[in-house]
Coordinates of C-alpha atoms and ligand atoms in Angstrom, one line a residue:
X2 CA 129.3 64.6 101.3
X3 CA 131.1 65.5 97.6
X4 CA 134.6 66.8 98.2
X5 CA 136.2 66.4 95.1
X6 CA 136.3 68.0 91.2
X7 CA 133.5 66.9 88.9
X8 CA 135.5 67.4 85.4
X9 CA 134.1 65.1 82.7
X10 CA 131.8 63.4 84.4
X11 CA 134.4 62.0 87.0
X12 CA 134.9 62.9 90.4
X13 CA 139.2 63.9 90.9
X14 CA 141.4 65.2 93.3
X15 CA 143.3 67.7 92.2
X16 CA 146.9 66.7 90.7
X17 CA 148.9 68.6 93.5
X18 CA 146.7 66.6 96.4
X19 CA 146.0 69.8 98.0
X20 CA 142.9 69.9 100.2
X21 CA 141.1 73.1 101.8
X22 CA 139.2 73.3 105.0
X23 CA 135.3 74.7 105.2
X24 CA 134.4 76.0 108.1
X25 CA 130.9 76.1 110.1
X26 CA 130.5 79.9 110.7
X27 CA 128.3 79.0 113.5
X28 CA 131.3 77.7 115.5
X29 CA 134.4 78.2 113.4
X30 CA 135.0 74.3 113.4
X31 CA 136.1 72.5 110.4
X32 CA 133.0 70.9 108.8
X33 CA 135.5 68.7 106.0
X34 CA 138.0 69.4 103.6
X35 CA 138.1 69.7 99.9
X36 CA 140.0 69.2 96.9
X37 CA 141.5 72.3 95.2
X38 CA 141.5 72.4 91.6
X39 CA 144.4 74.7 90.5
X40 CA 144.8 76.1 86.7
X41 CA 145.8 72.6 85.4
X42 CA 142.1 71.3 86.8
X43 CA 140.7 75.0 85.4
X44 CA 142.0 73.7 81.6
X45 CA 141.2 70.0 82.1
X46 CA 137.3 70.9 83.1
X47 CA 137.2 73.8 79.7
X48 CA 138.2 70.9 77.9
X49 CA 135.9 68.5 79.2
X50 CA 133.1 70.9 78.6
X51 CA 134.4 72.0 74.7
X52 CA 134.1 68.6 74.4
X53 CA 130.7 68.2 75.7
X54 CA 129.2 71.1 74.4
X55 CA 129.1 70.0 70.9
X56 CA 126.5 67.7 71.4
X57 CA 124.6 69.2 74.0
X58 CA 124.1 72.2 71.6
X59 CA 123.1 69.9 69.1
X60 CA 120.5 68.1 71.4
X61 CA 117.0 69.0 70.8
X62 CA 115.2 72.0 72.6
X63 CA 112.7 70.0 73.8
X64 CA 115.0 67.2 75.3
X65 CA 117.5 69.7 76.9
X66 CA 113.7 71.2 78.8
X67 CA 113.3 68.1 80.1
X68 CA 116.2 67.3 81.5
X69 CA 116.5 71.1 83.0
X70 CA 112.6 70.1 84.3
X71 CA 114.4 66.4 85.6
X72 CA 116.9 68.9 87.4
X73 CA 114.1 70.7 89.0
X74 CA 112.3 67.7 90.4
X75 CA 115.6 66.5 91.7
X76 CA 116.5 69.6 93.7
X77 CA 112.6 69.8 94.9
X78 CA 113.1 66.1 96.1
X79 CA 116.8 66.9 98.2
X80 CA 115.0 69.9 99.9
X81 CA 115.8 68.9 103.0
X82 CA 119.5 67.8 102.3
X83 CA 120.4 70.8 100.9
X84 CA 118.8 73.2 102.8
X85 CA 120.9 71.3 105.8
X86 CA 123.9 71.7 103.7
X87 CA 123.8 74.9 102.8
X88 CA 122.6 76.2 106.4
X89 CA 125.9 73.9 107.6
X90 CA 129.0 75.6 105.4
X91 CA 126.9 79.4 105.3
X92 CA 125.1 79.2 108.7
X93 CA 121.7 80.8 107.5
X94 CA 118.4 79.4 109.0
X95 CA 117.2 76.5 107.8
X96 CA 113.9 78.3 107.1
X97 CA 116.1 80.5 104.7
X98 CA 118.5 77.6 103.1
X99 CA 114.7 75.7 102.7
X100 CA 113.6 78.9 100.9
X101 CA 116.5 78.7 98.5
X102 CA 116.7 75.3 97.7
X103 CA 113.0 76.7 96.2
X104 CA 114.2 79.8 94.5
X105 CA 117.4 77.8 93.4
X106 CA 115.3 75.1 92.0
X107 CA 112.7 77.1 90.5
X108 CA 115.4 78.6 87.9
X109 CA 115.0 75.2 86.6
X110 CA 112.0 74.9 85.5
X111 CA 111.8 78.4 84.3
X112 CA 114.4 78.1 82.1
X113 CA 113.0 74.5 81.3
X114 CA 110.1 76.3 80.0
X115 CA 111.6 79.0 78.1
X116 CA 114.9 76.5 76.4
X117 CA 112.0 75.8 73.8
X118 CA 111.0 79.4 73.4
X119 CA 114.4 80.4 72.0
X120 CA 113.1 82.9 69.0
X121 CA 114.9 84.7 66.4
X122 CA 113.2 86.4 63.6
X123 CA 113.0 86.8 60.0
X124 CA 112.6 90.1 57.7
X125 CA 113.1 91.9 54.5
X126 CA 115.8 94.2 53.9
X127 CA 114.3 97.6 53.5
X128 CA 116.2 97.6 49.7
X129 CA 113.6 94.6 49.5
X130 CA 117.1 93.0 48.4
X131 CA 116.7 89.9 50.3
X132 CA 115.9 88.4 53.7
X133 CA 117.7 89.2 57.3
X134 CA 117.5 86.2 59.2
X135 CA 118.2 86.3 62.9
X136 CA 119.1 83.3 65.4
X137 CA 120.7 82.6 68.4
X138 CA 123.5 79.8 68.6
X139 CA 124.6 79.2 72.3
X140 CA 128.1 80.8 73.0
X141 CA 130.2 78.4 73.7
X142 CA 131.9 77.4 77.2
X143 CA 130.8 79.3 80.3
X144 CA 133.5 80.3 83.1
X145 CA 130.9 80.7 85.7
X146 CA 132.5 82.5 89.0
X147 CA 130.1 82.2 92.4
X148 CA 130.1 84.1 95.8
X149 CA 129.1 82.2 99.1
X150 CA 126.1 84.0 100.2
X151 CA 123.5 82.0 98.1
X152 CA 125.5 78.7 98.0
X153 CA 123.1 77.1 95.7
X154 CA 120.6 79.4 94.0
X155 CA 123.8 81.9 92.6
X156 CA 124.7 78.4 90.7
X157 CA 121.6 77.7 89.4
X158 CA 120.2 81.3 88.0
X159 CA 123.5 81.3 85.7
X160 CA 123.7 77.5 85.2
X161 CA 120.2 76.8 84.3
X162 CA 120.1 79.4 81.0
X163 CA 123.4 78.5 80.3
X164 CA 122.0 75.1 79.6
X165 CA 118.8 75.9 78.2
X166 CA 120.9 78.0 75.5
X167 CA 122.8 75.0 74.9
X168 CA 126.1 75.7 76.9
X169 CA 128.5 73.8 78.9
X170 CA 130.0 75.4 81.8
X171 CA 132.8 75.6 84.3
X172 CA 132.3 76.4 87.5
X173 CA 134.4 78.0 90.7
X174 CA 132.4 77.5 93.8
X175 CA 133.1 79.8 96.4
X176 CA 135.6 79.0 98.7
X177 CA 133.7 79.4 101.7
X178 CA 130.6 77.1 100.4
X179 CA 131.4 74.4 98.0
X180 CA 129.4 71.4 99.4
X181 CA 126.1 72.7 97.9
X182 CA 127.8 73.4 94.5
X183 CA 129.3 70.0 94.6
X184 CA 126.0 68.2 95.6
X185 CA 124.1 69.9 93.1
X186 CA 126.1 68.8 90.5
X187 CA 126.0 65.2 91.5
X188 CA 122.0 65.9 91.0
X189 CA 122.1 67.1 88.1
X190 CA 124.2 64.1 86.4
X191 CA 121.4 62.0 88.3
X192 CA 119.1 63.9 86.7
X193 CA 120.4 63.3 83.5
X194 CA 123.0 66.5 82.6
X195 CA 125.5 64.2 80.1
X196 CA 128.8 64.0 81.5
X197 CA 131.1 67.3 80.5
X198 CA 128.4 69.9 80.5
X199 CA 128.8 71.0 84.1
X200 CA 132.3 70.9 85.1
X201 CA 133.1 72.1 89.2
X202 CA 136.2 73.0 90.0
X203 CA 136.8 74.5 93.6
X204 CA 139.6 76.2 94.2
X205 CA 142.0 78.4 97.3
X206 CA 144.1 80.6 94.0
X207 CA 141.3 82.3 92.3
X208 CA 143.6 84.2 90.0
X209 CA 145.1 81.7 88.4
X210 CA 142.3 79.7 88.1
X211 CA 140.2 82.4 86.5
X212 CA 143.6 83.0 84.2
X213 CA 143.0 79.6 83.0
X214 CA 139.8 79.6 81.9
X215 CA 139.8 82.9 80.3
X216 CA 143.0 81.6 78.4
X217 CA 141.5 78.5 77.2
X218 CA 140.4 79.3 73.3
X219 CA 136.7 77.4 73.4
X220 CA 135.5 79.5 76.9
X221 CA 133.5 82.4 75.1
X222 CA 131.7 84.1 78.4
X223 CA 132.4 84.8 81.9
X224 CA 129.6 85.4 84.1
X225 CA 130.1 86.6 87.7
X226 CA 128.6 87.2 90.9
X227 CA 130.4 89.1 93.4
X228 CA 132.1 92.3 94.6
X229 CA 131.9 95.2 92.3
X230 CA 135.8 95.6 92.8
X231 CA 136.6 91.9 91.9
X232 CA 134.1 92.2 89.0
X233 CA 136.6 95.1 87.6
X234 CA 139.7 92.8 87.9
X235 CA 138.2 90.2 85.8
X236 CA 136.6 92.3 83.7
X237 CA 139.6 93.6 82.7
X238 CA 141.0 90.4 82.6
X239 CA 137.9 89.0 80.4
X240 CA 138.8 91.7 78.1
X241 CA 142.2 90.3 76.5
X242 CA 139.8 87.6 74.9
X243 CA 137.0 90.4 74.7
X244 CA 134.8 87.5 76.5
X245 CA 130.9 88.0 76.9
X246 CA 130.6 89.2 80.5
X247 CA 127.6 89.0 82.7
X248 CA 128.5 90.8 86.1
X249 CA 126.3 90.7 89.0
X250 CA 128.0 92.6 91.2
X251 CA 127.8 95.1 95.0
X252 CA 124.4 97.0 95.7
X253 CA 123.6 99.9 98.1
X254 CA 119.9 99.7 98.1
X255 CA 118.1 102.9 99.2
X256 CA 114.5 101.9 101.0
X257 CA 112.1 104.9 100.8
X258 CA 109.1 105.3 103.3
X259 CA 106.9 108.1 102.5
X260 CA 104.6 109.4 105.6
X261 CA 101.4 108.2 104.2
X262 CA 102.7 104.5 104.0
X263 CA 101.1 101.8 106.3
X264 CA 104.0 102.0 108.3
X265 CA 103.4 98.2 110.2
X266 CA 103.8 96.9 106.0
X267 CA 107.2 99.1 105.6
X268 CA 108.3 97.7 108.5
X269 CA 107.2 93.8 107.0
X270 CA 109.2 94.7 103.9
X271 CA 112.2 96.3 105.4
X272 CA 112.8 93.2 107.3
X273 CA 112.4 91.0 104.4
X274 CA 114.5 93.7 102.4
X275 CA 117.2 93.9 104.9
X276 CA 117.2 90.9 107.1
X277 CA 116.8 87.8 104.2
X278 CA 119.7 85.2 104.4
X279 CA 120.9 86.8 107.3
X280 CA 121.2 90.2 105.5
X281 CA 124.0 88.9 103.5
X282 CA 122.5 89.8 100.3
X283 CA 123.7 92.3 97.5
X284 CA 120.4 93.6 97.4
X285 CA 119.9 94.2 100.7
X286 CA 118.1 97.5 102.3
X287 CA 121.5 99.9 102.9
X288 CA 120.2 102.9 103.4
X289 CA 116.5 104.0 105.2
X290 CA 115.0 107.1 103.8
X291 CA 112.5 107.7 106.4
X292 CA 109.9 111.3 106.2
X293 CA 110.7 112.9 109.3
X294 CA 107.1 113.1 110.7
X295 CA 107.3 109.3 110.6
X296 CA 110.8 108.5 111.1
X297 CA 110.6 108.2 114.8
X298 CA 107.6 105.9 114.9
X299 CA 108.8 104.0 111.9
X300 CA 112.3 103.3 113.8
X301 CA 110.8 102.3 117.3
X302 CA 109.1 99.5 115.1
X303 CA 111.5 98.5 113.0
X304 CA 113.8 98.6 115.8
X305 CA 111.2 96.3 118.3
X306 CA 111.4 93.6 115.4
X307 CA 114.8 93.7 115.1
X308 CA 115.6 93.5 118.8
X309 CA 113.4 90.3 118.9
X310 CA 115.0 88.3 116.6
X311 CA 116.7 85.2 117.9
X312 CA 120.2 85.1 116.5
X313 CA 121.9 81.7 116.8
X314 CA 123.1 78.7 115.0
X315 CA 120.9 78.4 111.7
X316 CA 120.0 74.7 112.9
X317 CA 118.4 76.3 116.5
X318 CA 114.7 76.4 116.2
X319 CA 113.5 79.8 115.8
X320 CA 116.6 81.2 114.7
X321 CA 116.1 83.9 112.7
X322 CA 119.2 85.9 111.9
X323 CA 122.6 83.3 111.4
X324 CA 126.3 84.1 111.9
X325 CA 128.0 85.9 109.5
X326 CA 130.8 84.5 107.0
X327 CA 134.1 85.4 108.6
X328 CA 135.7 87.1 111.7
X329 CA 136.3 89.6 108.7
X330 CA 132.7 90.2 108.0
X331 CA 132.2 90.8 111.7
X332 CA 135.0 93.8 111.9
X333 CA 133.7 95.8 108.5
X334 CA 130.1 95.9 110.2
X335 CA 131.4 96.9 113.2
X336 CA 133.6 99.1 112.0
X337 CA 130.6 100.8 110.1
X338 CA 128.8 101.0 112.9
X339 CA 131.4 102.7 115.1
X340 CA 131.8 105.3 112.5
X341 CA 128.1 106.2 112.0
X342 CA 127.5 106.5 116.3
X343 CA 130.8 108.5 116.4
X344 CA 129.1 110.8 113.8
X345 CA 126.0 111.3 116.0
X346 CA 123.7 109.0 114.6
X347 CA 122.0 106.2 118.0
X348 CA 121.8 102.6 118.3
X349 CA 117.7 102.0 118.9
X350 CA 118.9 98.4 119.2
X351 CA 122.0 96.1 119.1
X352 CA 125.1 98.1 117.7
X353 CA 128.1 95.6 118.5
X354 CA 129.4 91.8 117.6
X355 CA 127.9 89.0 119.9
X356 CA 130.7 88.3 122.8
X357 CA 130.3 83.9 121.8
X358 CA 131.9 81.9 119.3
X359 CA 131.3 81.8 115.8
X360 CA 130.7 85.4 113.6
X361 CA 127.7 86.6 115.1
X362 CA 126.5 90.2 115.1
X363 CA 123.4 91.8 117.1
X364 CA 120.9 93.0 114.7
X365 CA 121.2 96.7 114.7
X366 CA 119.1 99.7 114.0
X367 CA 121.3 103.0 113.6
X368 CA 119.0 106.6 114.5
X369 CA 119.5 109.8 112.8
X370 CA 122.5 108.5 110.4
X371 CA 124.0 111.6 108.9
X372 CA 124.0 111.3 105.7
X373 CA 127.5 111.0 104.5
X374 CA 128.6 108.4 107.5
X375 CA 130.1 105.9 104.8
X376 CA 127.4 103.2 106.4
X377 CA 125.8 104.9 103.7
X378 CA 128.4 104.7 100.9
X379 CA 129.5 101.1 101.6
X380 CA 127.7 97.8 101.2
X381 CA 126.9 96.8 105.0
X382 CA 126.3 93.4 104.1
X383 CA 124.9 92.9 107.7
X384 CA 122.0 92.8 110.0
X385 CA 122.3 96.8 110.9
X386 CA 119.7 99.2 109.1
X387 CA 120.7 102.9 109.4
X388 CA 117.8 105.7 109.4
X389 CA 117.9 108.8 107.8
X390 CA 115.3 110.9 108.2
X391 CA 114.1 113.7 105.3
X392 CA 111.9 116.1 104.7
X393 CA 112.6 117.2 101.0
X394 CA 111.6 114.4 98.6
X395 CA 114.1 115.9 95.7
X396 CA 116.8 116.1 98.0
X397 CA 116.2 112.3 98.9
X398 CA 115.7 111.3 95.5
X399 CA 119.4 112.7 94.7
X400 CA 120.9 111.4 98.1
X401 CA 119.4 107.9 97.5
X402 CA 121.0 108.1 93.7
X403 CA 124.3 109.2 94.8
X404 CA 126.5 106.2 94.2
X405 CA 127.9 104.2 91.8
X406 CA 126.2 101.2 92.5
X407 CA 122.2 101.0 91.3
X408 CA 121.1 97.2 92.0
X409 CA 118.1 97.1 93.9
X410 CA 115.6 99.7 95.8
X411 CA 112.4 99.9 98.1
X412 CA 109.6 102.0 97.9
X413 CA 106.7 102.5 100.5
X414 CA 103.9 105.0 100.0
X415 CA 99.9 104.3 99.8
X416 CA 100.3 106.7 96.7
X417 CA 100.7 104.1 93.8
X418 CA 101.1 107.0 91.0
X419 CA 103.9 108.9 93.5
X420 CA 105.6 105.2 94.1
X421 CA 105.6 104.8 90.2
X422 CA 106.9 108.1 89.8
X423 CA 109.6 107.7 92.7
X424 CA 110.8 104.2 91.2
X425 CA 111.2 105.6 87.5
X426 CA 113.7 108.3 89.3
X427 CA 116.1 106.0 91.4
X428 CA 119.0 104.5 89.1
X429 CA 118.3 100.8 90.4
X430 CA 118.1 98.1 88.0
X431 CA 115.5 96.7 90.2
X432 CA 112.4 98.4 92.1
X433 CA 110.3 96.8 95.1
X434 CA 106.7 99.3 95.3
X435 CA 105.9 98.2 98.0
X436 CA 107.2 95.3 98.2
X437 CA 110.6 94.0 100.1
X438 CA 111.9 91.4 97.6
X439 CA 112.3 91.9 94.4
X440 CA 114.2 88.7 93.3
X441 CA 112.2 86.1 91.1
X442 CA 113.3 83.5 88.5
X443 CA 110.9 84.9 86.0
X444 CA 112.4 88.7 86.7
X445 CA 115.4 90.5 84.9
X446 CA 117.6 90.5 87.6
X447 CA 120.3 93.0 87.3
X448 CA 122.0 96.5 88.2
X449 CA 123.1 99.9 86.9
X450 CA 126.0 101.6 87.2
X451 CA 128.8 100.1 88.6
X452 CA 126.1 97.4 89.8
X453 CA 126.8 95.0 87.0
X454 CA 126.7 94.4 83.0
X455 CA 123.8 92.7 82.0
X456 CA 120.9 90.6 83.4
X457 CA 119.8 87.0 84.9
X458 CA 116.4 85.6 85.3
X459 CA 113.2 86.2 82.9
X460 CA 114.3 85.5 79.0
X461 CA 116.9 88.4 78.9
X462 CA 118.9 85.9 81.1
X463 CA 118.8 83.2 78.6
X464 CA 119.8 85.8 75.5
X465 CA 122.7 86.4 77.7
X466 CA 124.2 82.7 77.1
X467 CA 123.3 83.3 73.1
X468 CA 125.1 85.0 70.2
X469 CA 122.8 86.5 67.7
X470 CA 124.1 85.3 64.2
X471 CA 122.3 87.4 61.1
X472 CA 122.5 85.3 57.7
X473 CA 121.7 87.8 54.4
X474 CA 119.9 85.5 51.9
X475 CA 118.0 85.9 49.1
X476 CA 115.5 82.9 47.5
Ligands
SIN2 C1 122.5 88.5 95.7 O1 122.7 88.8 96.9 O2 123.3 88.7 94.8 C2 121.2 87.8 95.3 C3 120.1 88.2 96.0 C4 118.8 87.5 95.5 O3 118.9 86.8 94.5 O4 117.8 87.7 96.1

């Protein structure tokens, strides 16, 4: 197991010697420890990659695809190892950590496809004075910033553009989950990444590691995954460099079921949409919009499916919903949860933490929520659904827009043209019709509002890692 820095292409302790513990949610226990980089590491790896980045930018297109497509293959062939990994240090069922060792992988060898497809253009000044040519020259160094809830496929949808554009990165594994992060980038130097270009640095003081690396003159972007209120703090930070920031940050996804809907596919989707990875995912289903002719029948379903998933350690067979990160975690859903039943609304099924160790809570569906309970205003990040019924499809439209954050949303309806017409209304970056994911490699993946700056995934998320340079010439 890798529990050490990769700056340079050499595996460290950090100077200090200290060492931080990461712990099996499932039990609490101390899985190993690992070296903690602090701002001195954070400089040493931005040098090591403005170093490396020279000639990586430099290196062909079609070269850097196939060693992004040599990345793929390698995280395809360590399925199994990192799915076990990841479901060890985050606790998520193996059939989930399996699932994103694929969706992690897969940004590999779309980005491996498009590093060739880099296009800028050419044209005549209207004056017909000369030419305007447009390209794109990577940006620099990356500061790349991770949460724990996707250990590995949070890395690769920001590391595998970056590359493709020609970048070299540094990157701050979450605290809670650097094992993957560390094993993938022993991979990827396997795989053929030169030495430099992917610099990990874990850490336990996030401040003044992210102090470092916006202070170090060749880091030119920050791109983030995370809270919406730590993306503010380093925007704000990014700004005394005026960095390029891509933020990725909280969600508070309505899901809409209209009355027509087949009602037994709404329920399919909203467990996909709420219950993924343990429901620890930003664009998890927050809030369910249910008609009110349908809302009872809709919640007795949802609430049968629920109440028969086995929660255990992610390793159990047939484990469907893991624990959650931290005591903490535990104590914001149930605190959520208390609020919402002590403002009327029912639990159909679970509504409390599991009484064994580890963080586990009992998948939950919360009846008749009123709608302003703040389990509607704050990100749950948990297995509890809350249902509010409605009968006026204006009123829900404004109710399901009425926050700041506009990352992902669900619609259910057999009326395609009403869906299209719904989904064009609600200020979400990203629409499931249908449909209860939404997240794909070859998708712009991204929020509005205060749910992030910019997007990942598709070829938008390469542009990202790209300045556009315009050169006026005349021949
Ligand atoms: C996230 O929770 O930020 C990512 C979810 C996804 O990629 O599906």
């Amino acid at each position: 197991m890798r529990n050490q820095l990769l700056i340079g292409g050499k595996w460290l302790d950090g100077g200090a010697g200290e060492r931080f513990a990461v712990l099996d949610p499932a039990t609490g226990s101390e899985i190993t420890t690992v070296a903690a980089g602090g701002p001195a590491e954070a400089t040493a790896a931005c040098d090591a990659a403005a170093e490396a980045q020279r000639s990586w930018a430099a290196t062909a297109p079609r070269v850097k695809a196939e060693v992004l497509r040599a990345c793929w293959q390698a995280m395809v062939d360590h399925t199994d190892e990192l799915a076990r990994l990841i479901t060890l240090e985050h606790g998520k069922p193996l059939v989930d950590s399996t699932g994103e060792v694929a969706y992690a992988a897969e940004f590999f060898r779309w980005n491996a496809e498009e590093a060739v497809r880099i296009h800028g253009s050419l044209g005549m000044a209207p004056g017909g004075t000369n030419r305007i040519i447009v390209h794109h020259p990577p940006v620099g160094v990356v500061a790349i910033v991770t949460p724990w809830n996707f250990p590995a496929a949070m890395i690769t949808r920001k590391l595998a553009p970056a590359l493709a554009a020609g970048n070299a990165v540094v990157i701050k594994p979450p605290r809670e989950t650097p094992l993957t992060a560390l094993r993938i980038a022993e991979l990827l130097e396997e795989a053929g990444v030169p030495a430099g270009v992917v610099n990990v640095v874990p850490t336990t003081s996030s401040g003044s590691w992210f102090d470092a690396a916006v202070d170090h003159k060749a880091v030119r972007m920050v791109s983030f995954t995370g809270s919406t209120e730590i993306g503010r703090q380093l925007l704000r930070r990014a700004a005394d460099r005026v960095l390029k920031t891509v933020m990725e940050l909280g969600g508070n996804a309505p899901f809409i079921v209209f009355d027509d809907a087949d009602l037994d596919a709404a329920v399919e989707g909203a467990m996909v949409a709420k219950m993924r990875h343990s429901a620890e995912t930003c664009t998890a289903a927050n809030r369910f919009f249910v008609e009110a002719g349908v809302a009872a029948e809709f919640t007795a379903k949802l609430a049968a499916v629920m109440g028969s998933m086995k929660v255990g350690n992610g390793f159990e067979e047939g484990v469907t919903c893991g624990p959650m990160i931290n005591a903490q975690a535990i104590e914001s859903i149930d605190s959520l949860v208390r609020q919402a039943v002590g403002a009327g609304a029912t639990a159909a099924v679970g509504g409390s933490p599991l009484d064994r160790p580890g963080f586990f809570y009992a998948p939950t569906v919360l009846a008749d929520v009123a709608p302003d309970s703040p389990i509607t205003s704050e990100e749950i990040f948990g297995p509890v659904a809350p249902v509010i019924p409605f009968t006026d499809t204006e009123a829900m439209i404004a109710q399901a827009n009425d926050t700041e954050m506009g990352l992902a949303a669900y619609v259910y309806t057999a009326d395609l043209a009403r869906g299209l017409r719904v989904s064009e209304r609600l200020e979400s970056g990203m629409v499931g019709l249908n449909r209860g994911a939404v997240s794909d490699p070859a998708a712009p993946f991204g929020g509005m509002k205060q749910s992030g700056l910019g997007r990942e995934g598709a070829s938008e998320g390469i542009y990202e890692f790209t300045e556009t340079q315009y050169i006026a010439t005349s021949w």
